Amino acid sequence: YVAKRTRAPLVAYRESIEAAVVARLDLDQALRRALDQDEFFLVYQPICDLASGRPTGVEALVRWQRPGHGVVGPADFIGVAEDNGLILPLGAWVLRGACRQFRRWQHAGVPVRSLAVNVSPLQLADPEFPGLVQGAQQEFGLEAGALTLEVTERVAVEDLYDAGRRLSSLRALGVRVALDDFGTGQSSLSVLRRLPIDILKLDQTFVRDAPDDESARAVLGALLALSAGLGLSAVAEGVETEAHCQTLLALGSQTGQGYTFAPPLTPEELLGWWTGQGL
Ligand code: C2E
Ligand code: MG
Ligand code: MG
Ligand code: MG
């Protein structure tokens, strides 16, 4: 009797693990097919001047139209793509696709001045990556300073990837480097001295509570002072409300992105939004 009572939860536990393993294998398989099946697409979020609301650039963000599952966000598949190696071809597809779209905007007279693309540490470690970047810049006519690559503190935490030298050689190609989600990693301050970067992207967690919470505001102000002191540009993430925007302006911040300006948009939507800005 006792054995029966204890066995049932164990069986349920084992079955739940099996289900998770099967789901993960399905995801892995589906992801491997997705690139060939053309199931990925890119959306673009404007990065704006906080005072005027005018867009200064866009960040490309990948999405997966997974059959039977709807639109899947990068948080649910980038990690798997890093584990199964797909991140390299996927990352190359993202970079080239975003640069191609950027050139279309230039030809259409849309004044998008800069394009930011997120890069995984594994891409940065790939010896072919600088050639890929340079090839895309040339093929799609991006001038020096137009392309920003966003990397996270992860690239430096273990420094498996000789990140400093690799980022320097990318900068020599006219690429700007942004440190994404700044302040959420483990070694924020030492990373700032070790890595050649141009832009700090202040994570949304610092922005969220700033209007109502004095200590959150103090941290945000210190991060802005730090970035100014180091001669870096700062971009605030997660600017969701007018209060966020006003708080950031009062702290001397100039640039941000978030839902108060625009969510990530398809190229078609972005064109409409941009036109609505009177530009
Ligand atoms: P991220 O680079 O920090 O991108 C900002 C994320 O915040 C995006 O989520 C964006 O949709 C979301 N966001 C924008 N405005 C707001 C706001 O006002 N409030 C809140 N709460 N969120 C906002 P998304 O698109 O789901 O991307 C998540 C992360 O996935 C990105 O964070 C980036 O690290 C990664 N990612 C996205 N695209 C790529 C890619 O092509 N390659 C790689 N390696 N990673 C990518
Ligand atoms: Mg980013
Ligand atoms: Mg970010
Ligand atoms: Mg973030």
XYZ file of C-alpha atoms and ligand atoms in Angstrom:
328
model
C 0.000 0.000 0.000
C 2.765 2.389 0.965
C 4.778 1.424 -2.113
C 1.805 2.169 -4.370
C 1.323 5.579 -2.837
C 4.930 6.550 -3.353
C 5.213 5.090 -6.813
C 2.529 7.220 -8.414
C 4.283 10.576 -7.890
C 7.540 9.050 -9.118
C 5.878 7.867 -12.299
C 4.333 11.284 -12.804
C 7.705 12.892 -12.210
C 9.423 10.601 -14.702
C 6.715 11.233 -17.269
C 7.040 14.983 -16.857
C 10.789 14.732 -17.447
C 10.178 12.553 -20.496
C 7.679 15.072 -21.831
C 10.202 17.886 -21.339
C 12.918 15.889 -23.130
C 10.570 15.151 -26.031
C 9.514 18.819 -26.266
C 13.138 19.883 -26.285
C 13.997 17.360 -29.029
C 11.014 18.581 -31.057
C 12.176 22.174 -30.634
C 15.712 21.239 -31.648
C 14.486 19.430 -34.788
C 11.991 22.132 -35.721
C 14.634 24.812 -35.296
C 17.070 22.985 -37.579
C 14.407 22.941 -40.298
C 13.218 26.496 -39.694
C 16.034 28.249 -41.508
C 15.564 26.170 -44.688
C 11.797 26.607 -44.445
C 12.199 30.375 -44.182
C 10.284 30.571 -40.913
C 12.338 33.340 -39.290
C 11.588 37.004 -39.737
C 12.895 40.275 -38.383
C 11.147 43.100 -36.582
C 12.695 46.485 -35.847
C 12.295 48.682 -32.797
C 13.026 52.396 -33.096
C 15.659 53.901 -30.802
C 14.594 57.462 -30.059
C 15.757 60.820 -28.822
C 13.959 61.087 -25.472
C 13.260 64.812 -25.685
C 11.808 64.962 -29.192
C 10.701 61.346 -29.641
C 12.484 61.340 -32.967
C 13.971 58.035 -34.060
C 17.732 57.917 -34.455
C 18.043 54.267 -35.372
C 16.520 50.813 -35.101
C 17.344 47.516 -33.420
C 16.671 44.302 -35.355
C 15.015 41.536 -33.311
C 14.441 38.019 -34.622
C 11.115 36.142 -34.510
C 10.152 32.587 -35.453
C 6.857 31.823 -37.133
C 6.744 28.218 -35.918
C 4.072 26.126 -37.609
C 1.409 25.147 -35.081
C 2.877 27.406 -32.394
C 2.394 30.955 -33.652
C 5.137 33.540 -33.314
C 7.931 32.459 -30.970
C 10.230 35.067 -29.387
C 14.026 34.806 -29.220
C 14.060 34.080 -25.484
C 12.485 30.702 -26.328
C 14.911 29.590 -29.017
C 18.232 31.483 -29.066
C 19.572 29.304 -26.224
C 18.693 26.126 -28.134
C 20.230 27.561 -31.301
C 23.410 28.225 -29.320
C 23.419 24.626 -28.067
C 22.826 22.960 -31.433
C 25.076 25.222 -33.497
C 22.271 26.830 -35.499
C 23.181 30.215 -34.040
C 25.954 30.669 -36.610
C 23.827 30.306 -39.768
C 20.875 31.992 -38.030
C 23.056 34.881 -36.858
C 24.450 35.297 -40.376
C 20.898 35.312 -41.779
C 19.873 37.989 -39.238
C 22.890 40.183 -39.988
C 22.470 40.032 -43.747
C 18.693 40.399 -43.620
C 18.895 43.458 -41.389
C 21.585 45.073 -43.561
C 19.519 44.378 -46.705
C 16.477 46.019 -45.083
C 18.612 48.949 -43.993
C 19.671 49.523 -47.592
C 16.016 49.411 -48.705
C 15.215 52.156 -46.208
C 18.133 54.220 -47.444
C 16.898 53.895 -51.030
C 13.356 54.768 -50.004
C 14.635 57.935 -48.312
C 13.743 56.790 -44.796
C 16.268 58.552 -42.578
C 17.272 55.516 -40.496
C 20.777 56.463 -39.503
C 21.837 53.418 -37.583
C 21.099 49.728 -37.387
C 21.734 47.596 -34.310
C 22.003 43.810 -34.505
C 22.292 41.437 -31.537
C 25.221 39.055 -31.599
C 25.739 35.863 -29.605
C 29.121 35.213 -27.950
C 29.431 32.170 -30.209
C 29.221 34.370 -33.300
C 31.870 36.650 -31.886
C 34.112 33.629 -31.337
C 33.668 32.450 -34.940
C 36.805 33.292 -36.986
C 34.594 33.894 -40.027
C 32.496 36.545 -38.312
C 34.551 39.663 -39.192
C 34.535 38.621 -42.857
C 30.777 38.182 -42.712
C 30.333 41.644 -41.221
C 32.621 43.285 -43.733
C 30.908 41.438 -46.597
C 27.475 42.652 -45.461
C 28.707 46.235 -45.038
C 30.062 46.228 -48.570
C 27.229 44.352 -50.262
C 24.553 46.550 -48.709
C 26.498 49.794 -48.715
C 26.622 50.527 -44.986
C 28.871 53.422 -44.162
C 31.237 53.446 -41.217
C 29.299 53.994 -37.997
C 25.977 52.780 -39.418
C 26.133 49.285 -37.948
C 26.093 48.626 -34.204
C 26.666 45.132 -32.859
C 25.059 44.476 -29.475
C 26.856 42.041 -27.224
C 26.082 41.110 -23.635
C 28.393 40.929 -20.658
C 28.422 37.194 -21.239
C 31.125 37.698 -23.879
C 33.542 38.843 -21.215
C 32.546 37.015 -18.062
C 34.684 33.981 -18.827
C 36.646 35.669 -21.570
C 36.776 32.387 -23.416
C 36.450 34.311 -26.585
C 39.281 36.818 -26.475
C 36.454 39.304 -26.675
C 38.522 42.472 -26.408
C 40.674 41.701 -29.413
C 37.738 40.471 -31.489
C 35.660 43.555 -30.732
C 38.611 45.806 -31.564
C 38.986 44.247 -34.981
C 35.252 44.717 -35.610
C 35.514 48.361 -34.604
C 38.323 48.744 -37.097
C 35.700 47.851 -39.734
C 33.630 50.868 -38.685
C 31.279 48.902 -36.456
C 30.091 50.381 -33.176
C 29.850 48.066 -30.185
C 27.024 48.259 -27.650
C 27.023 46.449 -24.327
C 23.446 45.156 -24.022
C 21.448 44.659 -20.813
C 24.172 46.474 -18.937
C 24.103 45.950 -15.188
C 22.404 42.561 -15.171
C 25.542 40.450 -15.572
C 28.109 39.504 -13.004
C 31.108 41.707 -13.617
C 29.673 44.903 -15.005
C 32.280 47.358 -13.907
C 35.400 45.396 -14.757
C 33.898 44.587 -18.155
C 33.730 48.301 -18.891
C 37.467 48.624 -18.539
C 38.285 45.457 -20.428
C 36.081 45.785 -23.490
C 36.312 48.319 -26.297
C 32.733 49.590 -26.449
C 30.894 52.680 -27.671
C 27.413 52.383 -26.222
C 25.917 51.177 -22.948
C 22.388 49.859 -23.079
C 20.921 50.247 -19.599
C 18.699 47.290 -18.813
C 14.983 47.856 -18.397
C 15.108 46.681 -14.793
C 16.826 49.969 -13.882
C 14.297 52.044 -15.776
C 11.131 50.307 -14.617
C 10.971 51.512 -11.015
C 12.836 54.797 -11.427
C 9.817 57.160 -11.518
C 8.482 55.988 -8.128
C 11.531 54.729 -6.294
C 14.318 57.000 -5.163
C 16.948 54.287 -4.844
C 16.183 52.968 -8.346
C 16.568 56.543 -9.557
C 19.908 56.870 -7.778
C 21.220 53.710 -9.441
C 20.040 54.864 -12.852
C 21.647 58.284 -12.316
C 24.913 56.632 -11.293
C 24.894 54.412 -14.394
C 24.307 57.443 -16.601
C 27.124 59.344 -14.890
C 29.380 56.327 -15.295
C 28.706 56.065 -18.995
C 29.224 59.812 -19.494
C 32.439 59.668 -17.486
C 33.739 56.921 -19.721
C 32.785 58.856 -22.840
C 30.138 56.308 -23.870
C 26.639 56.884 -25.201
C 23.830 55.466 -23.086
C 20.592 53.989 -24.384
C 17.854 53.290 -21.839
C 15.834 50.140 -22.495
C 12.209 49.526 -21.531
C 10.991 53.134 -21.701
C 7.343 52.184 -21.358
C 5.697 55.354 -20.093
C 5.888 59.113 -20.259
C 6.989 59.036 -16.587
C 9.961 56.839 -17.523
C 10.849 59.268 -20.260
C 10.619 62.339 -17.995
C 12.626 60.666 -15.240
C 15.358 59.741 -17.701
C 15.465 63.257 -19.118
C 15.738 64.717 -15.605
C 18.717 62.425 -15.007
C 20.408 63.697 -18.157
C 19.669 60.722 -20.381
C 19.184 61.418 -24.087
C 18.315 58.206 -25.866
C 15.973 55.300 -25.251
C 13.757 52.632 -26.675
C 10.511 51.162 -25.452
C 6.792 50.844 -25.862
C 6.140 54.537 -25.162
C 7.775 55.236 -28.543
C 7.092 52.043 -30.462
C 7.152 48.265 -30.020
C 9.221 46.141 -32.402
C 7.600 46.579 -35.847
C 7.653 44.801 -39.199
C 9.331 46.808 -41.983
C 5.890 47.713 -43.314
C 4.650 48.892 -39.919
C 7.871 50.778 -39.309
C 7.500 52.684 -42.544
C 3.988 53.765 -41.491
C 5.163 54.685 -38.001
C 8.124 56.612 -39.357
C 5.942 58.548 -41.757
C 3.618 59.366 -38.833
C 6.586 60.961 -37.051
C 6.590 63.586 -39.778
C 10.000 62.603 -41.072
P 17.442 42.885 -26.109
O 18.474 42.956 -27.170
O 17.735 43.514 -24.794
O 16.137 43.468 -26.777
C 15.183 44.222 -26.080
C 14.001 43.371 -25.707
O 13.096 44.178 -24.940
C 13.205 42.884 -26.920
O 12.658 41.601 -26.589
C 12.092 43.926 -27.003
O 10.938 43.451 -27.658
C 11.824 44.183 -25.556
N 11.234 45.514 -25.315
C 11.283 46.594 -26.119
N 10.673 47.661 -25.555
C 10.217 47.237 -24.357
C 9.495 47.889 -23.287
O 9.137 49.072 -23.339
N 9.218 47.132 -22.189
C 9.597 45.821 -22.099
N 9.280 45.165 -20.991
N 10.285 45.178 -23.085
C 10.593 45.881 -24.196
P 12.730 40.378 -27.599
O 12.532 40.863 -29.002
O 11.834 39.323 -27.060
O 14.232 39.916 -27.501
C 14.737 39.355 -26.322
C 16.226 39.186 -26.405
O 16.573 38.184 -27.369
C 16.954 40.439 -26.885
O 17.087 41.337 -25.800
C 18.256 39.873 -27.367
O 19.152 39.666 -26.313
C 17.828 38.514 -27.907
N 17.740 38.585 -29.373
C 16.784 39.141 -30.151
N 17.077 39.022 -31.459
C 18.277 38.385 -31.516
C 19.144 37.977 -32.592
O 18.879 38.207 -33.788
N 20.301 37.323 -32.250
C 20.642 37.096 -30.939
N 21.804 36.451 -30.680
N 19.862 37.463 -29.908
C 18.697 38.107 -30.191
Mg 19.740 44.196 -27.920
Mg 18.943 44.855 -24.164
Mg 17.101 43.482 -22.379
